JSON list of C-alpha atoms in Angstrom, two decimals:
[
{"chain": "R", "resi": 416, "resn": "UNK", "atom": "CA", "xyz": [18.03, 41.31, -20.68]},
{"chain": "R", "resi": 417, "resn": "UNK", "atom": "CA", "xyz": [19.55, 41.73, -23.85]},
{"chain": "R", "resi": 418, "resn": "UNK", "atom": "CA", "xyz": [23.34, 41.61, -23.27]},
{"chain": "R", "resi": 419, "resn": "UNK", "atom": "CA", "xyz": [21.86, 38.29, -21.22]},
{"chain": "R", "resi": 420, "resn": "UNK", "atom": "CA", "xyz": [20.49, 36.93, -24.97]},
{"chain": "R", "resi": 421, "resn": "UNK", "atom": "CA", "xyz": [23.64, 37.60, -26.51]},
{"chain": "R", "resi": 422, "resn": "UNK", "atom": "CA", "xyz": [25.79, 36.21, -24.39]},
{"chain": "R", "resi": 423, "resn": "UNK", "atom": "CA", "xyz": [24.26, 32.91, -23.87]},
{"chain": "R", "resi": 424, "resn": "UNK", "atom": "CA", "xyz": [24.12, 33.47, -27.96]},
{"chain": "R", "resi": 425, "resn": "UNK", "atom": "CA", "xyz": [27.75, 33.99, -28.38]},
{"chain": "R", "resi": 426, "resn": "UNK", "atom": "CA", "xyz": [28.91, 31.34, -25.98]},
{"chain": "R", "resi": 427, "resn": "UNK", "atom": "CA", "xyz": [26.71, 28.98, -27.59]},
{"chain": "R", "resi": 428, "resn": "UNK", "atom": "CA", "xyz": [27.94, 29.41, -30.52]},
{"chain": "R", "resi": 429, "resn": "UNK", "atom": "CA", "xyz": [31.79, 29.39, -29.53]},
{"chain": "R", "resi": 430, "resn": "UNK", "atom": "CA", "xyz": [30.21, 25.79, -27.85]},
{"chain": "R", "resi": 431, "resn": "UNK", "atom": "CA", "xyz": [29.29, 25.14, -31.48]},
{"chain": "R", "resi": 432, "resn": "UNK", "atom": "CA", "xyz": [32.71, 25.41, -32.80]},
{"chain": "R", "resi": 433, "resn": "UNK", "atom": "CA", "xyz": [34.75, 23.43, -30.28]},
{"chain": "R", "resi": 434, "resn": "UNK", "atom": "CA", "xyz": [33.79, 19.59, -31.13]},
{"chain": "R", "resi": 435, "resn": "UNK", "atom": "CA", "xyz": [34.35, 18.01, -27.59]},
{"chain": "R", "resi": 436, "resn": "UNK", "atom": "CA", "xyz": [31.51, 20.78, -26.19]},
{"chain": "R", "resi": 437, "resn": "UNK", "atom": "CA", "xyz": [29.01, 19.12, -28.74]},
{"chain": "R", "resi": 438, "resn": "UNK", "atom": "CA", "xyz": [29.49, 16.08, -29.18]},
{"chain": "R", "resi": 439, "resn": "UNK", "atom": "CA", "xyz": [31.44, 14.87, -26.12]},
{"chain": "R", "resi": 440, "resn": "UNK", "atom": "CA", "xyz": [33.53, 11.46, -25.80]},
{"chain": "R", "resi": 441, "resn": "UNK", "atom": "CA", "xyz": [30.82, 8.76, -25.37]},
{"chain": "R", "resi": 442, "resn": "UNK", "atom": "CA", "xyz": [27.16, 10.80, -26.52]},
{"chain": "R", "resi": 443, "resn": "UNK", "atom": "CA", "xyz": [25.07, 9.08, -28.57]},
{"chain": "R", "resi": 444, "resn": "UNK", "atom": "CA", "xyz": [21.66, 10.48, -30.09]},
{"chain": "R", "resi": 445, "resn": "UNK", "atom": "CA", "xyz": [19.79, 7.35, -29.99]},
{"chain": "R", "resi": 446, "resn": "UNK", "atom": "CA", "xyz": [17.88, 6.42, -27.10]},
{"chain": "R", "resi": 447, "resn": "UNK", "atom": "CA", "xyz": [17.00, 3.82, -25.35]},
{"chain": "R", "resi": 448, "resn": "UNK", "atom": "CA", "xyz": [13.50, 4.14, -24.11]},
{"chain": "R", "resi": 449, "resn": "UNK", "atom": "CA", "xyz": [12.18, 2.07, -21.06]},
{"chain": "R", "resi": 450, "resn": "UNK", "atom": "CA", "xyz": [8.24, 1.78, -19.86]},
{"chain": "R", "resi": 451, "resn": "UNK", "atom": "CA", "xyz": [7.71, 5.64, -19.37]},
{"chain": "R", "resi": 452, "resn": "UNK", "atom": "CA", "xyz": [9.40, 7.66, -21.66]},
{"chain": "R", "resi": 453, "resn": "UNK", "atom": "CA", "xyz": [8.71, 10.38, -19.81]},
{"chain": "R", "resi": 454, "resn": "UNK", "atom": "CA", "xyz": [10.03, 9.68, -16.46]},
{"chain": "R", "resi": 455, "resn": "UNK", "atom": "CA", "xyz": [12.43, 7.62, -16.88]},
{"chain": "R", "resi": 456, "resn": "UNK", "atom": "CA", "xyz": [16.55, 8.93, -17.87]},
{"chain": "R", "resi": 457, "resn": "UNK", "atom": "CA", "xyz": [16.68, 7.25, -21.63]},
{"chain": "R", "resi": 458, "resn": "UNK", "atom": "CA", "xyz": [20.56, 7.15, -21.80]},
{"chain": "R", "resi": 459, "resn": "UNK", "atom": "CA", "xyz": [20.53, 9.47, -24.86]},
{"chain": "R", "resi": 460, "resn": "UNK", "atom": "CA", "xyz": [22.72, 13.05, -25.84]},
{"chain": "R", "resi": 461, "resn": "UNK", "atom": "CA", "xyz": [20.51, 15.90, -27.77]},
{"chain": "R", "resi": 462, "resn": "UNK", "atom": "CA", "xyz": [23.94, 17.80, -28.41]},
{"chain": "R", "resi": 463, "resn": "UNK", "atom": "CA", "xyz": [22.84, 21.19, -29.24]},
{"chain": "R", "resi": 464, "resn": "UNK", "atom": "CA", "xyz": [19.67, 21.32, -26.65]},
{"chain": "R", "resi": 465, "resn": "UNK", "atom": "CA", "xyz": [22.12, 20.24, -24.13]},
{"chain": "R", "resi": 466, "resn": "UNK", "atom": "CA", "xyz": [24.43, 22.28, -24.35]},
{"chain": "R", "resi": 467, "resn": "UNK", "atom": "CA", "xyz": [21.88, 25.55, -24.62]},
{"chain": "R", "resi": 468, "resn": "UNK", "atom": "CA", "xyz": [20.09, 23.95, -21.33]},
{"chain": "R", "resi": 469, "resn": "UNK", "atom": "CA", "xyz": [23.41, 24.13, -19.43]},
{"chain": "R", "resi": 470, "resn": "UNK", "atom": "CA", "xyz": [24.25, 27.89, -20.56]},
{"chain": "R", "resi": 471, "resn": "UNK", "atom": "CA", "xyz": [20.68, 28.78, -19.45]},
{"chain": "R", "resi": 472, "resn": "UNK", "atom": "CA", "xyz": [21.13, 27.20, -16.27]},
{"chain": "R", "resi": 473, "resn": "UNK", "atom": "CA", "xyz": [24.26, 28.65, -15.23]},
{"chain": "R", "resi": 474, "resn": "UNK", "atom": "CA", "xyz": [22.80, 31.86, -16.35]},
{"chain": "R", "resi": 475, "resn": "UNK", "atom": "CA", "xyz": [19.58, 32.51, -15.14]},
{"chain": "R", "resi": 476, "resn": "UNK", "atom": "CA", "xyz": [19.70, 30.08, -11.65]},
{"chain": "R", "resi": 477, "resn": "UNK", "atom": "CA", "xyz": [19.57, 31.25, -8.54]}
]
């Protein structure tokens, strides 16, 4: 489990470092919220969360 933790660790943070893997062309942090906040895709980018979710996807999926 560990090397697991540091690897998603260490590629997040080489993410970090490379600004098109952060922040790519066209995100935006605003949001644009419809009725139901919670259902509904608000068109917005939460950089660093994103880019963790993906590395925890590809890692731990089955």
């Amino acid at each position: 489990m560990k090397s697991n933790q540091c690897f998603i660790i260490f590629m997040w943070v080489l993410c970090s470092l490379t600004e098109d893997c952060m922040s790519p062309l066209g995100s935006k942090q605003t949001c644009t919220f419809k009725s139901n906040r919670f259902t509904e895709y608000a068109n917005c980018f939460r950089y660093d969360q994103s880019a963790l979710n993906i590395l925890l996807l590809n890692e731990f999926q089955d």
